[in-house]
CSV table of C-alpha atoms in Angstrom, one decimal:
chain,number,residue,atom,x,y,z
K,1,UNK,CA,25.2,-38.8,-49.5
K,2,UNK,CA,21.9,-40.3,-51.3
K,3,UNK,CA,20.0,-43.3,-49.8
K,4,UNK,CA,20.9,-47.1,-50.4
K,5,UNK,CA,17.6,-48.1,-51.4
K,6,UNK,CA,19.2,-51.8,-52.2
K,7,UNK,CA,22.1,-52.9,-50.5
K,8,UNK,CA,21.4,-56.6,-51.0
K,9,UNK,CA,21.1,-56.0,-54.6
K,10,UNK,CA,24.2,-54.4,-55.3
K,11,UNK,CA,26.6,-54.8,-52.5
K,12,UNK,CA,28.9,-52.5,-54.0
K,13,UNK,CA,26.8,-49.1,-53.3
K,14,UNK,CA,27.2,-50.0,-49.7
K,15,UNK,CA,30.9,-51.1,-49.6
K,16,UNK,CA,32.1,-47.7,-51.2
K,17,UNK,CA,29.3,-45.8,-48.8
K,18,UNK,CA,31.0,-47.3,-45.2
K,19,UNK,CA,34.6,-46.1,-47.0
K,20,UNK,CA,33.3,-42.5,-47.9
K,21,UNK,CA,31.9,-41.4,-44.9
K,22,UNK,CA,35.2,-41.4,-42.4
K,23,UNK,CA,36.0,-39.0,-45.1
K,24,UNK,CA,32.8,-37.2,-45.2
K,25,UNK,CA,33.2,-36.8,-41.7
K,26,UNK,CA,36.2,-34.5,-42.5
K,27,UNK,CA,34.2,-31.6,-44.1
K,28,UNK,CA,30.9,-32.2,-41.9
K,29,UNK,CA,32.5,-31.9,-38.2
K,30,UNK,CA,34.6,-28.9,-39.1
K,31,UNK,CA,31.9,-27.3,-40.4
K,32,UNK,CA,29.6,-28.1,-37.3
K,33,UNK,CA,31.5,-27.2,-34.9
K,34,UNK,CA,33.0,-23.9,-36.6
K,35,UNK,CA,29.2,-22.9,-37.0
K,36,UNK,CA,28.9,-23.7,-33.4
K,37,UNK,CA,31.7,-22.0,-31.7
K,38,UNK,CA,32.5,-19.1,-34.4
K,39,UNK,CA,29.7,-17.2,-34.4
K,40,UNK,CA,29.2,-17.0,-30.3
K,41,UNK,CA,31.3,-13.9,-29.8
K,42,UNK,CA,29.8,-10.5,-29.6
K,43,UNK,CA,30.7,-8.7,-32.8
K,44,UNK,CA,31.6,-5.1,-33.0
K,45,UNK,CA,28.8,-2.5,-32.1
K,46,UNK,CA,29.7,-1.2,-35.2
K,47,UNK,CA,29.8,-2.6,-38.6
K,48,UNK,CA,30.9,0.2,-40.5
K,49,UNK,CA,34.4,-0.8,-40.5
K,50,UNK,CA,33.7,-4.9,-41.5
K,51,UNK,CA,34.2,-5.4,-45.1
K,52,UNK,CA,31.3,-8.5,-46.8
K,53,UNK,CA,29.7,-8.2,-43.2
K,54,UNK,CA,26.2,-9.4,-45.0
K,55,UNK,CA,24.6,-11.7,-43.0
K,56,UNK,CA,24.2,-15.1,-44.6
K,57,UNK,CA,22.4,-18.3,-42.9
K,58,UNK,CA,23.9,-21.2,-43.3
K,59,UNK,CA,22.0,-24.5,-42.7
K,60,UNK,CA,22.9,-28.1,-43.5
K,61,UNK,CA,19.7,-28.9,-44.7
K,62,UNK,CA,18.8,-29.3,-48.2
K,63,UNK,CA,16.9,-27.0,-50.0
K,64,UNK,CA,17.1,-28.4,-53.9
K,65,UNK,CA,13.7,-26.9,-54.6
K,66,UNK,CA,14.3,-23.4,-53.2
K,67,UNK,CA,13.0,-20.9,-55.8
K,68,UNK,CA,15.2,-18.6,-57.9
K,69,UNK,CA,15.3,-15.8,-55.7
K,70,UNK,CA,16.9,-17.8,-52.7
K,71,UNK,CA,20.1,-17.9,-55.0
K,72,UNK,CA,21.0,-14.4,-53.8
K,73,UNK,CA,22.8,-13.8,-50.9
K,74,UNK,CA,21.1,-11.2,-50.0
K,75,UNK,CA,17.6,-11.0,-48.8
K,76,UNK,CA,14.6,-11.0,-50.8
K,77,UNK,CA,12.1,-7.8,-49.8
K,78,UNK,CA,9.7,-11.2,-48.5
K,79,UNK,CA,12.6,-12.1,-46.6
K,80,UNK,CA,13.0,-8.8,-45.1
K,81,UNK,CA,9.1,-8.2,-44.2
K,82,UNK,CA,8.7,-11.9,-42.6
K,83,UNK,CA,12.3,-11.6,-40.8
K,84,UNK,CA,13.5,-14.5,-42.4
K,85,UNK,CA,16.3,-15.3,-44.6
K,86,UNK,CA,16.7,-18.0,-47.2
K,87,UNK,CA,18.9,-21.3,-45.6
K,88,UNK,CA,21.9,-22.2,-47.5
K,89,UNK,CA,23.1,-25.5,-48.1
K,90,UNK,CA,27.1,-24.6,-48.6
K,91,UNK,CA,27.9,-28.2,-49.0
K,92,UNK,CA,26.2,-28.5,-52.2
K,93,UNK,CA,27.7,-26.4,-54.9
K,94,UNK,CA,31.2,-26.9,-57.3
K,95,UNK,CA,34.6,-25.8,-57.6
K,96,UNK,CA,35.1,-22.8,-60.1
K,97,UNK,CA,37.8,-21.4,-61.6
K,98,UNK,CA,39.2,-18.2,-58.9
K,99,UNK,CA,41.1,-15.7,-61.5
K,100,UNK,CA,42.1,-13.8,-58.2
K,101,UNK,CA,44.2,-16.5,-56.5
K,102,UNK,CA,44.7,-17.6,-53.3
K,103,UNK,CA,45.7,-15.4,-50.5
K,104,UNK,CA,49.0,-17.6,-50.2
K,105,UNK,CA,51.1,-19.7,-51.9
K,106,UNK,CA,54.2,-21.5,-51.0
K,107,UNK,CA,56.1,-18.5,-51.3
K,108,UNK,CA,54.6,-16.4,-49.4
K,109,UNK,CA,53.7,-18.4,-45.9
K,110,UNK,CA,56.7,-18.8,-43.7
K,111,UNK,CA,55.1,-21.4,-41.5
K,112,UNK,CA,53.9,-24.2,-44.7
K,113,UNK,CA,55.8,-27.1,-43.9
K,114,UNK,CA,59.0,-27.7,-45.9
K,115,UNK,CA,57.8,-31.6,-46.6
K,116,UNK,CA,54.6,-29.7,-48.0
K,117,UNK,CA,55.3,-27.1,-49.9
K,118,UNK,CA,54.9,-28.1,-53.5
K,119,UNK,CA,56.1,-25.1,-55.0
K,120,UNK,CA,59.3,-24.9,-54.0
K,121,UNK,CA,59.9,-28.3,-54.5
K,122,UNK,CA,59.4,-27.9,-58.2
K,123,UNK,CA,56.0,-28.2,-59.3
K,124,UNK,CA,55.6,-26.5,-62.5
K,125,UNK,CA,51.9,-26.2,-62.4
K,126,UNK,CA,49.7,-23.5,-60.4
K,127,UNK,CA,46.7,-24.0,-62.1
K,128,UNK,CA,45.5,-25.7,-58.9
K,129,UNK,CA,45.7,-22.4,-56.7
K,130,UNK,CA,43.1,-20.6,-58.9
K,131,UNK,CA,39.7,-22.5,-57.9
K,132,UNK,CA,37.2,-21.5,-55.2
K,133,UNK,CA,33.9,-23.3,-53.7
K,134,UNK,CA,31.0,-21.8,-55.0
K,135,UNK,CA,28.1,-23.1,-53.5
K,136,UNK,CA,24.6,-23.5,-55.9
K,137,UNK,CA,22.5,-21.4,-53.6
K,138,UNK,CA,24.5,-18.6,-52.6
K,139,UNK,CA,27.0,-16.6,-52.7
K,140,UNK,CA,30.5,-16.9,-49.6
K,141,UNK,CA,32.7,-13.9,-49.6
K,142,UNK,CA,35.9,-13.5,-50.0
K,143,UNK,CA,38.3,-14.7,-47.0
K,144,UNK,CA,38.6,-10.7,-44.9
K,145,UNK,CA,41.9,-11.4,-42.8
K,146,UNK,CA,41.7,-8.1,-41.1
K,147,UNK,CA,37.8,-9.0,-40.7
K,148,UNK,CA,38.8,-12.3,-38.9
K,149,UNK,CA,41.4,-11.0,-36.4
K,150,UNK,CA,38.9,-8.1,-35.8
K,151,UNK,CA,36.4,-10.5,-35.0
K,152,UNK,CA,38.4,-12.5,-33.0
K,153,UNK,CA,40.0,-10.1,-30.9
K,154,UNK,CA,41.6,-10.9,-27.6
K,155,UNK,CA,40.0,-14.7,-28.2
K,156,UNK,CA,42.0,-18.1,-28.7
K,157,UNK,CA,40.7,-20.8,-30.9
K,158,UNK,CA,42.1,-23.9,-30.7
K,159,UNK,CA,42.2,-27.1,-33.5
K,160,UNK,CA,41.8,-30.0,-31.6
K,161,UNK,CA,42.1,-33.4,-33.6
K,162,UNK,CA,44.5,-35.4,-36.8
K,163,UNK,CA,46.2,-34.5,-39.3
K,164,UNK,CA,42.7,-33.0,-40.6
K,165,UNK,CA,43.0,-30.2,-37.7
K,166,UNK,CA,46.6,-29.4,-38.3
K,167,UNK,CA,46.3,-28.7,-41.9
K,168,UNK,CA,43.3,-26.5,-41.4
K,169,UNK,CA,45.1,-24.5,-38.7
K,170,UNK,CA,48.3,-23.9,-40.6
K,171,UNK,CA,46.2,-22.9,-43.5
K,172,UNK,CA,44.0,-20.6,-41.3
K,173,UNK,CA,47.9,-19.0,-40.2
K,174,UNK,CA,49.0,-18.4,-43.8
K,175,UNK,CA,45.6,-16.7,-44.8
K,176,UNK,CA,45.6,-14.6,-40.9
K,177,UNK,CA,49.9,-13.8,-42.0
K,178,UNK,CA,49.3,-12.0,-45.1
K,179,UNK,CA,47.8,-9.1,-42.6
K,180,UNK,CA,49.6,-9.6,-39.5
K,181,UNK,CA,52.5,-12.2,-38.6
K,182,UNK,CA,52.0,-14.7,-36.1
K,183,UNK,CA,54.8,-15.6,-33.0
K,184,UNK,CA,55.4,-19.1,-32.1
K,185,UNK,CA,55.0,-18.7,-28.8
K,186,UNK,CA,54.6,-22.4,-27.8
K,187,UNK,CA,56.0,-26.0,-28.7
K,188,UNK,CA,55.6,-29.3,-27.4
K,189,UNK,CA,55.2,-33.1,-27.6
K,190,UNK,CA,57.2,-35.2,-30.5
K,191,UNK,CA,57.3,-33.1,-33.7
K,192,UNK,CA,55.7,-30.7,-32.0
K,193,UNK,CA,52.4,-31.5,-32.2
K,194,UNK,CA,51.2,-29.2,-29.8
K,195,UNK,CA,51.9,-25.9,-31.1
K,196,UNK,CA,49.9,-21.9,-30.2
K,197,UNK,CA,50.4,-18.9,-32.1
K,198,UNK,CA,49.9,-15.4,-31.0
K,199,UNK,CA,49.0,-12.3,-33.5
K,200,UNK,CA,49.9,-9.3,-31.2
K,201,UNK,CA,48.0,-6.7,-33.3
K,202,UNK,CA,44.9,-7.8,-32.3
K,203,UNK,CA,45.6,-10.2,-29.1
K,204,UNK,CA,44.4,-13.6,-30.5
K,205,UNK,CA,45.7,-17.1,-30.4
K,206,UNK,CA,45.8,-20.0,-32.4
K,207,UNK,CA,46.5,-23.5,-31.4
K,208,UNK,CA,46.6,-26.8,-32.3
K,209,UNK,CA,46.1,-29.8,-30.3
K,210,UNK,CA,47.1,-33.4,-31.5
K,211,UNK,CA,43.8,-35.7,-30.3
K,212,UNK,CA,42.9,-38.1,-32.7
K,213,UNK,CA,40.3,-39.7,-31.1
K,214,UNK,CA,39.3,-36.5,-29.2
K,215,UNK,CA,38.6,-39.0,-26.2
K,216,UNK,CA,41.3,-40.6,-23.6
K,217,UNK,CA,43.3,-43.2,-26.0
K,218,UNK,CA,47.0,-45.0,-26.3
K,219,UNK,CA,48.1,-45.0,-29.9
K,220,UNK,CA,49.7,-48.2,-30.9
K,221,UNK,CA,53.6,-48.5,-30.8
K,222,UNK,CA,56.6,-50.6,-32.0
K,223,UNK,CA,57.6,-50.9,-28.6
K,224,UNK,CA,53.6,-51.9,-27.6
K,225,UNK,CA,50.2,-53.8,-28.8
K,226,UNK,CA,49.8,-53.1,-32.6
K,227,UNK,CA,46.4,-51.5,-32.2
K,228,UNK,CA,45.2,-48.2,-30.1
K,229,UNK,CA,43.1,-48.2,-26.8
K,230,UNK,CA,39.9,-45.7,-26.8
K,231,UNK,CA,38.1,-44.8,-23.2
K,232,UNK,CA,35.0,-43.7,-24.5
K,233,UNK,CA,34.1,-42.2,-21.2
K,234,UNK,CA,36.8,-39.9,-20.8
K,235,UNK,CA,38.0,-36.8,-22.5
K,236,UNK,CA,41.4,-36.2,-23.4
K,237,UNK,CA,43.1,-34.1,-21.0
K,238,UNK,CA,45.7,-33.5,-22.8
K,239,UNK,CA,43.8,-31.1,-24.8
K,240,UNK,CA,41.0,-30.7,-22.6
K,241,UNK,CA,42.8,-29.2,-19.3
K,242,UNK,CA,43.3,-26.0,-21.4
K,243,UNK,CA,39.4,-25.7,-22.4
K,244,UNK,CA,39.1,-22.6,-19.8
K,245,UNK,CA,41.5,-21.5,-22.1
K,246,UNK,CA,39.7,-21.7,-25.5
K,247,UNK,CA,36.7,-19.7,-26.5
K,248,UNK,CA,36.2,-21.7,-29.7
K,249,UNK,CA,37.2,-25.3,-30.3
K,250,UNK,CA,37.2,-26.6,-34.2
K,251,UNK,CA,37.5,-30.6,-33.7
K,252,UNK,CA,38.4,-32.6,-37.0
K,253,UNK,CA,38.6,-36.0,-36.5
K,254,UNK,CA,37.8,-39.5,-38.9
K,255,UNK,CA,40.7,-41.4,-40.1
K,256,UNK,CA,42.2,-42.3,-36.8
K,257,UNK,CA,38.9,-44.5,-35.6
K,258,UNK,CA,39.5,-46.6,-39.2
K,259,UNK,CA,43.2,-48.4,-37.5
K,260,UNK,CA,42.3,-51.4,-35.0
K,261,UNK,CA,41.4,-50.8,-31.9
K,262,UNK,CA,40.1,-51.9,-28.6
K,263,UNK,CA,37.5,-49.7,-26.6
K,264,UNK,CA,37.2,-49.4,-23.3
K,265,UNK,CA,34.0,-47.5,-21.0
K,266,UNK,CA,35.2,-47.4,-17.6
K,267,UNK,CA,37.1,-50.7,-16.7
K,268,UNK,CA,35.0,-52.8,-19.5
K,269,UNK,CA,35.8,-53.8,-22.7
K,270,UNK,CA,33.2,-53.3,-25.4
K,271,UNK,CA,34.9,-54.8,-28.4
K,272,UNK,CA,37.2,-53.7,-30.5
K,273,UNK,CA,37.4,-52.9,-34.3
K,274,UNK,CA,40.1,-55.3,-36.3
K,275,UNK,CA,41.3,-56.8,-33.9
K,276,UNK,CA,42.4,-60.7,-35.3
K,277,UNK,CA,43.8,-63.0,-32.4
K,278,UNK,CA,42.1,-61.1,-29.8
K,279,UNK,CA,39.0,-62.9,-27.7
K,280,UNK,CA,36.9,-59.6,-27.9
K,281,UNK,CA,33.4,-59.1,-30.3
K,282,UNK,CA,34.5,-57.0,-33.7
K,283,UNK,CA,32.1,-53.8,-33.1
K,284,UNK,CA,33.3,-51.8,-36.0
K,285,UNK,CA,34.1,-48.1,-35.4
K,286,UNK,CA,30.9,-46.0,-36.1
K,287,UNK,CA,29.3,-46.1,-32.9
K,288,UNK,CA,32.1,-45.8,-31.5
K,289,UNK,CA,33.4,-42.5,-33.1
K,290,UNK,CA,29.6,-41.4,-32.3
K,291,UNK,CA,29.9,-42.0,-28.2
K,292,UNK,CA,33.7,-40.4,-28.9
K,293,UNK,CA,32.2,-37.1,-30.3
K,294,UNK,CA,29.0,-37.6,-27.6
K,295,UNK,CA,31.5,-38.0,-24.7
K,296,UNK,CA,33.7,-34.8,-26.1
K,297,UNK,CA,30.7,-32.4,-26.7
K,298,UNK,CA,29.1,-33.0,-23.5
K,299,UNK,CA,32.3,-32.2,-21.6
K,300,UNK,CA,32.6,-29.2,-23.4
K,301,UNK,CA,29.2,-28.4,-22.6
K,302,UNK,CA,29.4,-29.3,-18.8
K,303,UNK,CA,32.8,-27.3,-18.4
K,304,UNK,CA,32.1,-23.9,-20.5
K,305,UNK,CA,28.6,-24.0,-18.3
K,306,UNK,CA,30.8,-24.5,-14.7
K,307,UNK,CA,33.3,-21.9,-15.7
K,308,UNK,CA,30.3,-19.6,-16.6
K,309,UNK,CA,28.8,-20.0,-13.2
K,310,UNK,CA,32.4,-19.3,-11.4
K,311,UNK,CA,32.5,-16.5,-13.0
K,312,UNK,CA,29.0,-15.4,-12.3
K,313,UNK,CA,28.2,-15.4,-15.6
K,314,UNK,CA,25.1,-17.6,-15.0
């Protein structure tokens, strides 16, 4: 997102800035937090049977005056002498037209959602499955199924978060079912909103976790005050007590912080965000989504370092 070099002059810039970047927040987080966790495990001593295994470094930062030779994904014979390999900035780049299709469609992936599946409710266009992100600096291979699973053998990966999480997860299962097929092997919470998957043929899980504020909060209810309640201070357990569980953790979280709210650290209340009638200062919500992600990245921190030292690992 460019710089607001005059807000006062044209107001407008920065109304349509503050209501992009919850959604921004979508695609960077994901991505953070995949790069993260996803590329921790060991990967197979040997590489002879991984299909597009060429290494590619992937950076956020921008690199708009990169010469003509960091366009390959490959490395250059510099690259290769030095030890170092161009950065790719995968968020910068444009959708082009995919001839080969999508892995899936609504036809072929049993677990799409019947109130989603536009296919077979009618829609008489598929023009919209044949497109692919192509970033302007390099080059992302094709999605490897078998490659995945293989990678992720006898490891669980959980999607912890909103809606965002739960679409990302049941997409990851259609792409991960055209290889293997997954087994429900656990349901709970209204419409199920805690779910796992288990592919047997290579031993790894998938889960999703409904946490929309990743922290300790009440959702507003009918029955209840019409706004949520966020403890900044404090996890939520109802995803976190399985973190011994989980060897990576993709959060995706945004929208949820937008809805009025009142926000809590410890027994205090530090304001609240929309919040008419109430006798509390209006604090917005981006600090507070930043001590929410702050609070959930250094529990995950402080509990994947105490399991390693139970387990000697440390």
């Amino acid at each position: 997102m460019g710089t607001i070099t005059s807000p006062f002059k044209d107001p407008s810039h920065h109304s349509l800035a503050r209501k992009l970047l919850p959604y921004a927040i979508y695609v960077i987080l994901p991505i953070a937090v995949i790069r993260l966790y996803l590329y921790t495990p060991s990967l197979p001593q040997s590489t002879d049977q991984l299909p597009h295994s060429t290494a590619i470094t992937i950076s956020t930062t921008s690199s708009s005056s990169s010469s003509p030779s960091s366009l390959s994904p490959f490395p250059s014979s510099q690259e290769v002498e030095t030890g170092k390999e161009t950065p790719c900035d995968y968020t910068t780049g444009n959708w082009v037209q995919d001839k080969l299709g999508p892995l899936y469609n609504g036809t072929t992936c049993a677990t799409i959602k019947k109130g989603q599946n536009c296919i077979t409710h009618g829609r008489p266009d598929l023009g919209y499955l044949f497109w692919r992100w192509k970033p302007k600096q390099c080059h992302i291979p094709r999605f490897e199924p078998n490659t995945f699973l293989q990678i992720l053998s006898n490891k669980h990966i959980a999607f912890v978060g909103d809606s965002m999480a739960r679409n990302q997860l049941e997409s990851l299962l259609c792409m991960l079912a055209t290889v293997s097929p997954p087994n429900l092997v656990y349901t709970d919470g209204e419409e199920n909103k805690f779910r796992r998957w288990h592919f047997l043929s290579h031993n790894v899980s998938v889960s999703v976790y409904w946490s929309p504020f990743l922290v300790k909060g009440i959702e507003k209810s009918q029955d209840g005050p019409n706004y949520n309640k966020l403890y900044l201070d404090q996890v939520n357990e109802r995803w976190a007590a399985d973190m011994g569980q989980m060897d990576m953790i993709v959060l995706s979280v945004g929208h949820w912080f937008l809805h009025p709210a009142v926000y809590f650290e410890g027994d205090s209340v530090l304001g609240c965000h929309y919040c008419p009638g109430l006798n509390y200062s209006e604090i917005g919500f981006y600090d507070v989504l930043r001590k929410a992600i702050k609070t959930t990245l250094k529990t995950i921190i402080e509990r994947r370092v105490a399991n390693a030292n139970e387990m000697g690992l440390m």
